[in-house]
PDB file of C-alpha atoms and ligand atoms in Angstrom:
ATOM      1  CA  MET A  26       0.000   0.000   0.000  1.00 83.00           C
ATOM      2  CA  LEU A  27       1.273   3.445  -0.864  1.00 94.00           C
ATOM      3  CA  ALA A  28       1.102   6.281   1.620  1.00 96.00           C
ATOM      4  CA  LEU A  29       2.098   9.012  -0.813  1.00 98.00           C
ATOM      5  CA  THR A  30       2.895   9.344  -4.513  1.00 98.00           C
ATOM      6  CA  PHE A  31       4.105  12.323  -6.517  1.00 98.00           C
ATOM      7  CA  ASN A  32       3.829  11.775 -10.234  1.00 98.00           C
ATOM      8  CA  ASP A  33       5.605  14.296 -12.500  1.00 98.00           C
ATOM      9  CA  PHE A  34       4.538  17.065 -10.159  1.00 98.00           C
ATOM     10  CA  SER A  35       5.444  20.683 -10.919  1.00 98.00           C
ATOM     11  CA  PHE A  36       4.336  23.796  -9.072  1.00 98.00           C
ATOM     12  CA  LYS A  37       4.827  27.532  -9.471  1.00 98.00           C
ATOM     13  CA  TYR A  38       3.544  29.790  -6.668  1.00 98.00           C
ATOM     14  CA  ALA A  39       1.109  32.456  -7.906  1.00 97.00           C
ATOM     15  CA  GLY A  40       3.057  35.600  -8.741  1.00 95.00           C
ATOM     16  CA  SER A  41       6.374  33.776  -8.924  1.00 97.00           C
ATOM     17  CA  THR A  42       8.351  33.586 -12.151  1.00 95.00           C
ATOM     18  CA  ARG A  43       9.938  30.177 -11.627  1.00 96.00           C
ATOM     19  CA  PHE A  44       8.792  26.703 -10.709  1.00 97.00           C
ATOM     20  CA  ALA A  45       9.416  25.800  -7.047  1.00 98.00           C
ATOM     21  CA  LEU A  46       9.125  22.115  -8.013  1.00 98.00           C
ATOM     22  CA  LYS A  47       9.709  20.631 -11.450  1.00 98.00           C
ATOM     23  CA  ASP A  48       8.772  17.077 -12.537  1.00 98.00           C
ATOM     24  CA  VAL A  49       9.010  15.596  -9.071  1.00 98.00           C
ATOM     25  CA  SER A  50       8.195  11.875  -8.800  1.00 98.00           C
ATOM     26  CA  PHE A  51       8.600   9.642  -5.753  1.00 98.00           C
ATOM     27  CA  LYS A  52       6.669   7.177  -3.634  1.00 97.00           C
ATOM     28  CA  VAL A  53       6.389   6.552   0.096  1.00 97.00           C
ATOM     29  CA  SER A  54       5.200   3.060   1.049  1.00 96.00           C
ATOM     30  CA  THR A  55       3.352   2.397   4.277  1.00 94.00           C
ATOM     31  CA  GLY A  56       5.755   1.942   7.171  1.00 93.00           C
ATOM     32  CA  GLU A  57       8.718   3.580   5.411  1.00 96.00           C
ATOM     33  CA  PHE A  58      10.956   6.163   7.108  1.00 97.00           C
ATOM     34  CA  ILE A  59      12.287   8.558   4.472  1.00 98.00           C
ATOM     35  CA  LEU A  60      14.703  11.438   4.823  1.00 98.00           C
ATOM     36  CA  LEU A  61      14.195  14.316   2.397  1.00 98.00           C
ATOM     37  CA  THR A  62      17.119  16.693   2.260  1.00 97.00           C
ATOM     38  CA  GLY A  63      18.732  19.357   0.089  1.00 96.00           C
ATOM     39  CA  PRO A  64      19.906  22.975   0.223  1.00 96.00           C
ATOM     40  CA  SER A  65      17.674  25.736   1.550  1.00 95.00           C
ATOM     41  CA  GLY A  66      15.105  26.856  -1.022  1.00 96.00           C
ATOM     42  CA  CYS A  67      15.211  23.604  -3.036  1.00 97.00           C
ATOM     43  CA  GLY A  68      11.502  22.908  -2.520  1.00 98.00           C
ATOM     44  CA  LYS A  69      11.264  20.632   0.536  1.00 98.00           C
ATOM     45  CA  SER A  70       8.547  22.591   2.369  1.00 97.00           C
ATOM     46  CA  THR A  71       6.692  22.970  -0.917  1.00 98.00           C
ATOM     47  CA  ILE A  72       6.539  19.157  -1.112  1.00 98.00           C
ATOM     48  CA  CYS A  73       4.975  19.039   2.385  1.00 97.00           C
ATOM     49  CA  ARG A  74       2.372  21.654   1.460  1.00 97.00           C
ATOM     50  CA  ALA A  75       1.459  19.885  -1.774  1.00 98.00           C
ATOM     51  CA  ALA A  76       1.229  16.467  -0.073  1.00 98.00           C
ATOM     52  CA  LEU A  77      -1.266  17.811   2.467  1.00 97.00           C
ATOM     53  CA  GLY A  78      -3.372  19.829   0.015  1.00 97.00           C
ATOM     54  CA  LEU A  79      -2.278  23.236   1.383  1.00 96.00           C
ATOM     55  CA  ILE A  80      -0.999  23.615  -2.179  1.00 97.00           C
ATOM     56  CA  PRO A  81      -3.196  24.483  -4.048  1.00 97.00           C
ATOM     57  CA  GLN A  82      -6.008  24.938  -1.494  1.00 97.00           C
ATOM     58  CA  SER A  83      -4.282  27.664   0.542  1.00 96.00           C
ATOM     59  CA  TYR A  84      -1.344  28.461  -1.773  1.00 97.00           C
ATOM     60  CA  PRO A  85      -2.629  28.876  -5.341  1.00 97.00           C
ATOM     61  CA  GLY A  86      -0.400  28.629  -8.401  1.00 97.00           C
ATOM     62  CA  ASP A  87       0.367  26.653 -11.557  1.00 97.00           C
ATOM     63  CA  TYR A  88      -0.186  23.010 -10.663  1.00 98.00           C
ATOM     64  CA  GLU A  89       0.846  20.163 -12.964  1.00 98.00           C
ATOM     65  CA  GLY A  90       1.017  16.410 -12.444  1.00 98.00           C
ATOM     66  CA  GLU A  91      -0.618  14.266  -9.816  1.00 98.00           C
ATOM     67  CA  ILE A  92      -0.327  13.567  -6.110  1.00 98.00           C
ATOM     68  CA  ARG A  93      -2.087  10.853  -4.123  1.00 98.00           C
ATOM     69  CA  ILE A  94      -2.116  10.585  -0.373  1.00 97.00           C
ATOM     70  CA  PHE A  95      -3.581   7.239   0.733  1.00 97.00           C
ATOM     71  CA  GLY A  96      -5.410   7.218  -2.599  1.00 96.00           C
ATOM     72  CA  LEU A  97      -6.896  10.701  -2.088  1.00 97.00           C
ATOM     73  CA  ASP A  98      -6.231  13.645  -4.378  1.00 98.00           C
ATOM     74  CA  PRO A  99      -5.005  16.476  -2.126  1.00 97.00           C
ATOM     75  CA  LYS A 100      -5.973  19.006  -4.794  1.00 97.00           C
ATOM     76  CA  SER A 101      -9.659  18.474  -4.080  1.00 96.00           C
ATOM     77  CA  THR A 102      -9.953  16.521  -0.795  1.00 97.00           C
ATOM     78  CA  PRO A 103     -11.006  18.623   2.225  1.00 96.00           C
ATOM     79  CA  ILE A 104      -7.920  19.478   4.306  1.00 93.00           C
ATOM     80  CA  SER A 105      -9.705  18.203   7.434  1.00 91.00           C
ATOM     81  CA  LEU A 106      -9.982  14.761   5.847  1.00 94.00           C
ATOM     82  CA  ILE A 107      -6.339  14.709   4.787  1.00 96.00           C
ATOM     83  CA  ALA A 108      -5.387  15.736   8.338  1.00 93.00           C
ATOM     84  CA  GLN A 109      -6.775  12.396   9.554  1.00 93.00           C
ATOM     85  CA  LYS A 110      -4.394  10.548   7.237  1.00 96.00           C
ATOM     86  CA  ALA A 111      -1.281  12.666   7.481  1.00 96.00           C
ATOM     87  CA  GLY A 112       0.014  15.225   9.962  1.00 94.00           C
ATOM     88  CA  LEU A 113       2.671  17.897   9.682  1.00 94.00           C
ATOM     89  CA  VAL A 114       5.090  18.870  12.449  1.00 92.00           C
ATOM     90  CA  PHE A 115       6.763  22.223  11.864  1.00 85.00           C
ATOM     91  CA  GLN A 116      10.201  23.606  12.557  1.00 84.00           C
ATOM     92  CA  ASP A 117       9.062  25.797  15.400  1.00 83.00           C
ATOM     93  CA  PRO A 118       6.714  24.099  17.912  1.00 81.00           C
ATOM     94  CA  ASP A 119       5.577  27.524  19.116  1.00 83.00           C
ATOM     95  CA  ASN A 120       3.584  27.806  15.884  1.00 81.00           C
ATOM     96  CA  GLN A 121       1.730  24.638  16.751  1.00 79.00           C
ATOM     97  CA  LEU A 122       0.974  25.175  20.449  1.00 80.00           C
ATOM     98  CA  PHE A 123      -1.500  27.877  21.229  1.00 78.00           C
ATOM     99  CA  THR A 124      -3.618  27.008  24.267  1.00 79.00           C
ATOM    100  CA  LEU A 125      -2.713  27.292  27.935  1.00 84.00           C
ATOM    101  CA  SER A 126      -2.164  23.599  28.626  1.00 93.00           C
ATOM    102  CA  VAL A 127      -0.543  20.624  26.975  1.00 95.00           C
ATOM    103  CA  GLU A 128      -3.752  18.645  27.362  1.00 95.00           C
ATOM    104  CA  ARG A 129      -5.883  21.333  25.681  1.00 94.00           C
ATOM    105  CA  ASP A 130      -3.435  21.574  22.799  1.00 93.00           C
ATOM    106  CA  ILE A 131      -3.600  17.834  22.174  1.00 95.00           C
ATOM    107  CA  ALA A 132      -7.404  17.798  22.437  1.00 96.00           C
ATOM    108  CA  PHE A 133      -7.783  20.599  19.887  1.00 94.00           C
ATOM    109  CA  GLY A 134      -7.619  18.475  16.717  1.00 93.00           C
ATOM    110  CA  PRO A 135      -9.936  15.687  17.890  1.00 94.00           C
ATOM    111  CA  GLU A 136     -12.405  18.323  19.187  1.00 94.00           C
ATOM    112  CA  ASN A 137     -12.469  19.904  15.727  1.00 91.00           C
ATOM    113  CA  LEU A 138     -13.328  16.537  14.226  1.00 91.00           C
ATOM    114  CA  GLY A 139     -16.466  16.619  16.404  1.00 91.00           C
ATOM    115  CA  LEU A 140     -15.581  13.354  18.126  1.00 93.00           C
ATOM    116  CA  PRO A 141     -17.545  12.254  21.210  1.00 95.00           C
ATOM    117  CA  LYS A 142     -16.098  13.418  24.534  1.00 95.00           C
ATOM    118  CA  PHE A 143     -14.993   9.947  25.697  1.00 96.00           C
ATOM    119  CA  GLU A 144     -13.047   9.403  22.486  1.00 97.00           C
ATOM    120  CA  ILE A 145     -11.316  12.783  22.792  1.00 97.00           C
ATOM    121  CA  VAL A 146     -10.243  11.894  26.352  1.00 97.00           C
ATOM    122  CA  GLN A 147      -9.056   8.489  25.176  1.00 97.00           C
ATOM    123  CA  ARG A 148      -7.021   9.966  22.309  1.00 96.00           C
ATOM    124  CA  VAL A 149      -5.405  12.604  24.516  1.00 97.00           C
ATOM    125  CA  ASP A 150      -4.421   9.963  27.110  1.00 97.00           C
ATOM    126  CA  TRP A 151      -3.079   7.702  24.377  1.00 96.00           C
ATOM    127  CA  ALA A 152      -1.044  10.468  22.677  1.00 95.00           C
ATOM    128  CA  LEU A 153       0.434  11.631  26.009  1.00 96.00           C
ATOM    129  CA  HIS A 154       1.387   8.042  26.785  1.00 95.00           C
ATOM    130  CA  VAL A 155       2.916   7.250  23.361  1.00 93.00           C
ATOM    131  CA  VAL A 156       5.015  10.401  23.377  1.00 91.00           C
ATOM    132  CA  GLU A 157       5.938   9.792  27.045  1.00 92.00           C
ATOM    133  CA  ILE A 158       4.802  13.165  28.357  1.00 94.00           C
ATOM    134  CA  THR A 159       1.886  12.158  30.603  1.00 96.00           C
ATOM    135  CA  HIS A 160       3.590  14.038  33.456  1.00 96.00           C
ATOM    136  CA  LEU A 161       3.375  17.273  31.448  1.00 96.00           C
ATOM    137  CA  ARG A 162      -0.360  17.168  30.783  1.00 95.00           C
ATOM    138  CA  ASN A 163      -1.268  20.182  32.949  1.00 95.00           C
ATOM    139  CA  LYS A 164       1.762  22.298  32.092  1.00 95.00           C
ATOM    140  CA  ALA A 165       1.549  25.432  29.987  1.00 93.00           C
ATOM    141  CA  PRO A 166       3.588  25.271  26.765  1.00 89.00           C
ATOM    142  CA  PHE A 167       5.755  28.226  27.890  1.00 89.00           C
ATOM    143  CA  GLU A 168       6.948  26.151  30.879  1.00 92.00           C
ATOM    144  CA  LEU A 169       8.464  23.496  28.613  1.00 93.00           C
ATOM    145  CA  SER A 170      11.908  22.983  27.062  1.00 91.00           C
ATOM    146  CA  GLY A 171      12.323  22.972  23.268  1.00 88.00           C
ATOM    147  CA  GLY A 172      12.467  19.174  23.133  1.00 89.00           C
ATOM    148  CA  GLN A 173       9.354  18.852  25.327  1.00 92.00           C
ATOM    149  CA  LYS A 174       7.446  21.340  23.148  1.00 92.00           C
ATOM    150  CA  GLN A 175       8.318  19.366  20.052  1.00 90.00           C
ATOM    151  CA  ARG A 176       6.949  16.215  21.740  1.00 92.00           C
ATOM    152  CA  VAL A 177       3.707  18.026  22.563  1.00 94.00           C
ATOM    153  CA  ALA A 178       3.456  19.117  18.920  1.00 93.00           C
ATOM    154  CA  ILE A 179       3.863  15.473  17.873  1.00 93.00           C
ATOM    155  CA  ALA A 180       1.286  14.306  20.413  1.00 94.00           C
ATOM    156  CA  SER A 181      -1.233  16.833  19.091  1.00 94.00           C
ATOM    157  CA  ILE A 182      -0.688  15.486  15.560  1.00 94.00           C
ATOM    158  CA  LEU A 183      -0.821  11.825  16.682  1.00 95.00           C
ATOM    159  CA  ALA A 184      -4.153  12.470  18.403  1.00 95.00           C
ATOM    160  CA  MET A 185      -5.572  12.771  14.870  1.00 95.00           C
ATOM    161  CA  ARG A 186      -4.429   9.158  14.338  1.00 94.00           C
ATOM    162  CA  PRO A 187      -2.536   9.768  11.095  1.00 95.00           C
ATOM    163  CA  SER A 188      -0.813   6.967   9.142  1.00 96.00           C
ATOM    164  CA  LEU A 189       1.862   9.328   7.797  1.00 97.00           C
ATOM    165  CA  LEU A 190       3.854  11.834   9.809  1.00 96.00           C
ATOM    166  CA  ILE A 191       5.646  14.611   7.936  1.00 97.00           C
ATOM    167  CA  LEU A 192       8.254  16.558   9.902  1.00 96.00           C
ATOM    168  CA  ASP A 193       9.669  19.736   8.379  1.00 95.00           C
ATOM    169  CA  GLU A 194      13.055  20.424  10.025  1.00 94.00           C
ATOM    170  CA  PRO A 195      11.744  19.546  13.498  1.00 91.00           C
ATOM    171  CA  THR A 196      15.094  19.928  15.276  1.00 91.00           C
ATOM    172  CA  SER A 197      16.047  23.397  13.999  1.00 89.00           C
ATOM    173  CA  PHE A 198      15.436  24.913  17.412  1.00 85.00           C
ATOM    174  CA  LEU A 199      17.081  22.122  19.403  1.00 87.00           C
ATOM    175  CA  ASP A 200      20.668  21.801  20.615  1.00 90.00           C
ATOM    176  CA  PRO A 201      22.653  18.839  19.185  1.00 91.00           C
ATOM    177  CA  LEU A 202      22.033  16.464  22.087  1.00 91.00           C
ATOM    178  CA  SER A 203      18.272  17.191  22.263  1.00 88.00           C
ATOM    179  CA  ALA A 204      18.102  16.799  18.478  1.00 91.00           C
ATOM    180  CA  TYR A 205      19.862  13.438  18.657  1.00 92.00           C
ATOM    181  CA  LYS A 206      17.448  12.217  21.340  1.00 90.00           C
ATOM    182  CA  PHE A 207      14.446  13.558  19.437  1.00 91.00           C
ATOM    183  CA  LEU A 208      15.389  11.858  16.152  1.00 94.00           C
ATOM    184  CA  ASN A 209      15.998   8.545  17.918  1.00 93.00           C
ATOM    185  CA  PHE A 210      12.661   8.925  19.607  1.00 91.00           C
ATOM    186  CA  ILE A 211      10.937   9.423  16.223  1.00 94.00           C
ATOM    187  CA  SER A 212      12.589   6.270  14.961  1.00 94.00           C
ATOM    188  CA  LEU A 213      11.234   4.294  17.946  1.00 93.00           C
ATOM    189  CA  LEU A 214       7.810   5.845  17.465  1.00 91.00           C
ATOM    190  CA  ARG A 215       7.753   4.712  13.874  1.00 91.00           C
ATOM    191  CA  HIS A 216       8.257   1.076  14.949  1.00 90.00           C
ATOM    192  CA  LYS A 217       5.829   1.343  17.844  1.00 90.00           C
ATOM    193  CA  LEU A 218       2.998   2.836  15.766  1.00 91.00           C
ATOM    194  CA  GLU A 219       3.846   1.303  12.365  1.00 89.00           C
ATOM    195  CA  ILE A 220       3.414   4.642  10.621  1.00 95.00           C
ATOM    196  CA  SER A 221       5.250   6.114   7.628  1.00 96.00           C
ATOM    197  CA  ILE A 222       7.545   9.044   8.222  1.00 97.00           C
ATOM    198  CA  LEU A 223       8.761  11.683   5.814  1.00 98.00           C
ATOM    199  CA  MET A 224      11.453  13.669   7.616  1.00 97.00           C
ATOM    200  CA  ILE A 225      12.999  16.852   6.286  1.00 97.00           C
ATOM    201  CA  GLU A 226      16.301  17.394   8.067  1.00 96.00           C
ATOM    202  CA  HIS A 227      19.845  18.648   7.749  1.00 93.00           C
ATOM    203  CA  ARG A 228      21.205  16.490  10.556  1.00 93.00           C
ATOM    204  CA  LEU A 229      22.360  13.736   8.240  1.00 95.00           C
ATOM    205  CA  ASP A 230      24.881  12.250  10.705  1.00 92.00           C
ATOM    206  CA  TYR A 231      22.143  11.279  13.147  1.00 93.00           C
ATOM    207  CA  LEU A 232      19.627  10.105  10.605  1.00 95.00           C
ATOM    208  CA  ALA A 233      21.879   7.931   8.433  1.00 94.00           C
ATOM    209  CA  PRO A 234      21.368   4.756  10.500  1.00 94.00           C
ATOM    210  CA  LEU A 235      17.670   5.391  11.198  1.00 96.00           C
ATOM    211  CA  VAL A 236      16.061   5.885   7.790  1.00 97.00           C
ATOM    212  CA  ASP A 237      15.164   3.397   5.040  1.00 97.00           C
ATOM    213  CA  ARG A 238      15.684   5.786   2.159  1.00 98.00           C
ATOM    214  CA  VAL A 239      17.109   9.202   1.377  1.00 98.00           C
ATOM    215  CA  ILE A 240      15.785  11.606  -1.243  1.00 98.00           C
ATOM    216  CA  LEU A 241      18.162  14.400  -2.220  1.00 98.00           C
ATOM    217  CA  MET A 242      16.774  17.524  -3.869  1.00 98.00           C
ATOM    218  CA  SER A 243      18.248  20.565  -5.513  1.00 97.00           C
ATOM    219  CA  GLU A 244      16.554  23.496  -7.246  1.00 97.00           C
ATOM    220  CA  GLY A 245      13.093  21.971  -7.319  1.00 98.00           C
ATOM    221  CA  GLN A 246      14.162  18.567  -8.571  1.00 98.00           C
ATOM    222  CA  ILE A 247      15.027  15.168  -7.138  1.00 98.00           C
ATOM    223  CA  LEU A 248      18.686  14.338  -7.803  1.00 98.00           C
ATOM    224  CA  LEU A 249      19.003  11.062  -5.900  1.00 98.00           C
ATOM    225  CA  ASP A 250      16.577   8.605  -4.333  1.00 98.00           C
ATOM    226  CA  GLY A 251      18.179   5.547  -2.771  1.00 97.00           C
ATOM    227  CA  SER A 252      19.448   3.786   0.328  1.00 97.00           C
ATOM    228  CA  PRO A 253      21.330   5.955   2.863  1.00 96.00           C
ATOM    229  CA  ILE A 254      24.674   4.501   1.815  1.00 93.00           C
ATOM    230  CA  GLU A 255      23.966   5.025  -1.909  1.00 94.00           C
ATOM    231  CA  VAL A 256      23.029   8.657  -1.425  1.00 96.00           C
ATOM    232  CA  PHE A 257      25.590   9.574   1.246  1.00 95.00           C
ATOM    233  CA  SER A 258      28.529   8.132  -0.638  1.00 91.00           C
ATOM    234  CA  SER A 259      27.547   9.854  -3.883  1.00 93.00           C
ATOM    235  CA  PRO A 260      29.762  12.673  -5.226  1.00 91.00           C
ATOM    236  CA  VAL A 261      26.559  14.545  -6.132  1.00 95.00           C
ATOM    237  CA  LEU A 262      26.221  15.606  -2.480  1.00 93.00           C
ATOM    238  CA  GLU A 263      29.335  17.792  -2.397  1.00 90.00           C
ATOM    239  CA  ARG A 264      28.549  19.156  -5.848  1.00 92.00           C
ATOM    240  CA  ILE A 265      25.470  20.860  -4.411  1.00 94.00           C
ATOM    241  CA  GLY A 266      27.263  21.973  -1.262  1.00 92.00           C
ATOM    242  CA  ILE A 267      26.025  19.323   1.157  1.00 93.00           C
ATOM    243  CA  SER A 268      28.501  17.598   3.454  1.00 91.00           C
ATOM    244  CA  PRO A 269      27.971  13.863   3.787  1.00 92.00           C
ATOM    245  CA  PRO A 270      27.736  12.491   7.352  1.00 92.00           C
ATOM    246  CA  ILE A 271      31.212  12.900   8.840  1.00 92.00           C
ATOM    247  CA  HIS A 272      31.698   9.224   9.737  1.00 93.00           C
ATOM    248  CA  ILE A 273      30.804   8.133   6.211  1.00 93.00           C
ATOM    249  CA  ALA A 274      33.182  10.725   4.716  1.00 92.00           C
ATOM    250  CA  ILE A 275      36.033   9.478   6.949  1.00 92.00           C
ATOM    251  CA  PHE A 276      35.563   5.888   5.813  1.00 92.00           C
ATOM    252  CA  GLU A 277      35.277   6.892   2.144  1.00 90.00           C
ATOM    253  CA  ARG A 278      38.606   8.686   2.521  1.00 91.00           C
ATOM    254  CA  LEU A 279      40.225   5.752   4.358  1.00 92.00           C
ATOM    255  CA  SER A 280      38.999   3.493   1.612  1.00 91.00           C
ATOM    256  CA  ASP A 281      40.485   5.794  -1.112  1.00 90.00           C
ATOM    257  CA  LEU A 282      43.797   5.583   0.743  1.00 92.00           C
ATOM    258  CA  GLY A 283      43.660   1.800   0.955  1.00 91.00           C
ATOM    259  CA  TYR A 284      43.185   1.542   4.738  1.00 90.00           C
ATOM    260  CA  TYR A 285      39.673   0.195   4.560  1.00 91.00           C
ATOM    261  CA  ASN A 286      37.701  -1.841   2.171  1.00 89.00           C
ATOM    262  CA  GLY A 287      34.057  -2.411   2.746  1.00 87.00           C
ATOM    263  CA  VAL A 288      30.849  -0.473   3.063  1.00 89.00           C
ATOM    264  CA  PRO A 289      31.168   2.690   5.228  1.00 90.00           C
ATOM    265  CA  PRO A 290      29.398   2.329   8.605  1.00 92.00           C
ATOM    266  CA  LEU A 291      26.058   4.112   8.913  1.00 92.00           C
ATOM    267  CA  ASP A 292      25.996   4.718  12.625  1.00 90.00           C
ATOM    268  CA  ILE A 293      28.438   6.711  14.707  1.00 90.00           C
ATOM    269  CA  PRO A 294      29.065   4.234  17.591  1.00 91.00           C
ATOM    270  CA  TYR A 295      29.834   1.483  15.067  1.00 92.00           C
ATOM    271  CA  ALA A 296      32.117   3.847  13.116  1.00 94.00           C
ATOM    272  CA  ILE A 297      34.066   4.537  16.331  1.00 94.00           C
ATOM    273  CA  GLU A 298      34.517   0.795  16.994  1.00 94.00           C
ATOM    274  CA  LEU A 299      35.669   0.260  13.407  1.00 92.00           C
ATOM    275  CA  LEU A 300      38.135   3.132  13.680  1.00 92.00           C
ATOM    276  CA  LYS A 301      39.559   1.637  16.879  1.00 92.00           C
ATOM    277  CA  SER A 302      40.109  -1.704  15.177  1.00 90.00           C
ATOM    278  CA  LEU A 303      41.782   0.017  12.203  1.00 88.00           C
ATOM    279  CA  VAL A 304      44.107   1.902  14.553  1.00 86.00           C
ATOM    280  CA  VAL A 305      45.088  -1.342  16.324  1.00 85.00           C
ATOM    281  CA  LYS A 306      45.703  -3.026  12.963  1.00 82.00           C
ATOM    282  CA  ASN A 307      47.858  -0.175  11.654  1.00 75.00           C
ATOM    283  CA  VAL A 308      50.137   0.608  14.623  1.00 69.00           C
TER     284      VAL A 308
HETATM  285  N1  ADP B 499       4.611  31.276  -0.412  1.00 58.41           N
HETATM  286  C1  ADP B 499       5.513  31.371  -1.394  1.00 58.41           C
HETATM  287  N2  ADP B 499       5.337  32.204  -2.448  1.00 58.41           N
HETATM  288  C2  ADP B 499       6.242  32.286  -3.441  1.00 58.41           C
HETATM  289  N3  ADP B 499       7.372  31.555  -3.503  1.00 58.41           N
HETATM  290  C3  ADP B 499       7.602  30.698  -2.489  1.00 58.41           C
HETATM  291  C4  ADP B 499       6.700  30.558  -1.389  1.00 58.41           C
HETATM  292  N4  ADP B 499       7.203  29.634  -0.528  1.00 58.41           N
HETATM  293  C5  ADP B 499       8.363  29.220  -1.078  1.00 58.41           C
HETATM  294  N5  ADP B 499       8.607  29.853  -2.252  1.00 58.41           N
HETATM  295  C6  ADP B 499       9.759  29.636  -3.142  1.00 58.41           C
HETATM  296  O1  ADP B 499       9.754  28.269  -3.570  1.00 58.41           O
HETATM  297  C7  ADP B 499      11.071  27.742  -3.559  1.00 58.41           C
HETATM  298  C8  ADP B 499      11.108  26.529  -2.661  1.00 58.41           C
HETATM  299  O2  ADP B 499      10.896  26.938  -1.336  1.00 58.41           O
HETATM  300  P1  ADP B 499      10.723  25.941  -0.110  1.00 58.41           P
HETATM  301  O3  ADP B 499       9.818  24.832  -0.505  1.00 58.41           O
HETATM  302  O4  ADP B 499      10.350  26.726   1.074  1.00 58.41           O
HETATM  303  O5  ADP B 499      12.221  25.373   0.041  1.00 58.41           O
HETATM  304  P2  ADP B 499      12.924  24.615   1.272  1.00 58.41           P
HETATM  305  O6  ADP B 499      11.861  24.168   2.210  1.00 58.41           O
HETATM  306  O7  ADP B 499      13.675  23.484   0.637  1.00 58.41           O
HETATM  307  O8  ADP B 499      13.872  25.588   1.889  1.00 58.41           O
HETATM  308  C9  ADP B 499      12.001  28.854  -3.118  1.00 58.41           C
HETATM  309  O9  ADP B 499      12.534  29.456  -4.289  1.00 58.41           O
HETATM  310  C10 ADP B 499      11.089  29.807  -2.387  1.00 58.41           C
HETATM  311  O10 ADP B 499      11.540  31.122  -2.505  1.00 58.41           O
HETATM  312 MG1   MG B 500      11.610  24.550   4.250  1.00 58.41          MG
END
């Protein structure tokens, strides 16, 4: 079953002279965790908006090609219906939290669906539990840390029971350690809930071992779509000014110099162990 398909999709914002996306095609299967990355302005957020129907329903423009989200056409499906299939977590959680308590924020979406009271309560309890923030339920968003706010934002999306979670640079406002914890948490969540995830991020080092596939974009087009190792060891990355994950770059270099032959390690702890064994072998 496909969660999302883009088929030769192009889009030009009204009033703009150039296409923000040009002939974009890709698929997300159910249960997949995909990283979408590329330089600023390459069209990543535009993909999110188009997937969820905000383009063209809130952002008009020249629209070509076809998108399907769980079989629905986001061009014409009510946004409220799409929101029950797919949810978007933004860069800045402050844009997503607007009531005076965590609990009220999470209840907001289900209340708008007109669900019966008992089901709203059940969904809020469930979302708090899944995201492991039950202890924060009566806090006000301004009392929370950046990482906690981002979890509340996720809980409020999960309360809509989506099958696809789209995250648009969710760790931009987090320090490196909080970002690392947050991305690992998302990976666990994906297994726990069996949902698909489309993650837009620049923190490639952390995500390399967690994702199934990487899509690399530049100037409104998809340049690469493959496994993390295929994409991260491609010379295309540097050509568009993106640094590959540091541990992968080190092993590519060691392999060029004849010190290593094999596939570069995807995760940092494993890379450290490998480096140690190489040092022992070469002293
Ligand atoms: N609301 C808008 N109106 C006009 N142009 C836009 C709008 N939003 C984004 N763009 C343009 O579309 C292109 C892609 O932007 P965006 O999808 O935000 O890129 P990214 O998320 O990869 O940084 C950029 O050239 C940007 O200037
Ligand atoms: Mg963006």
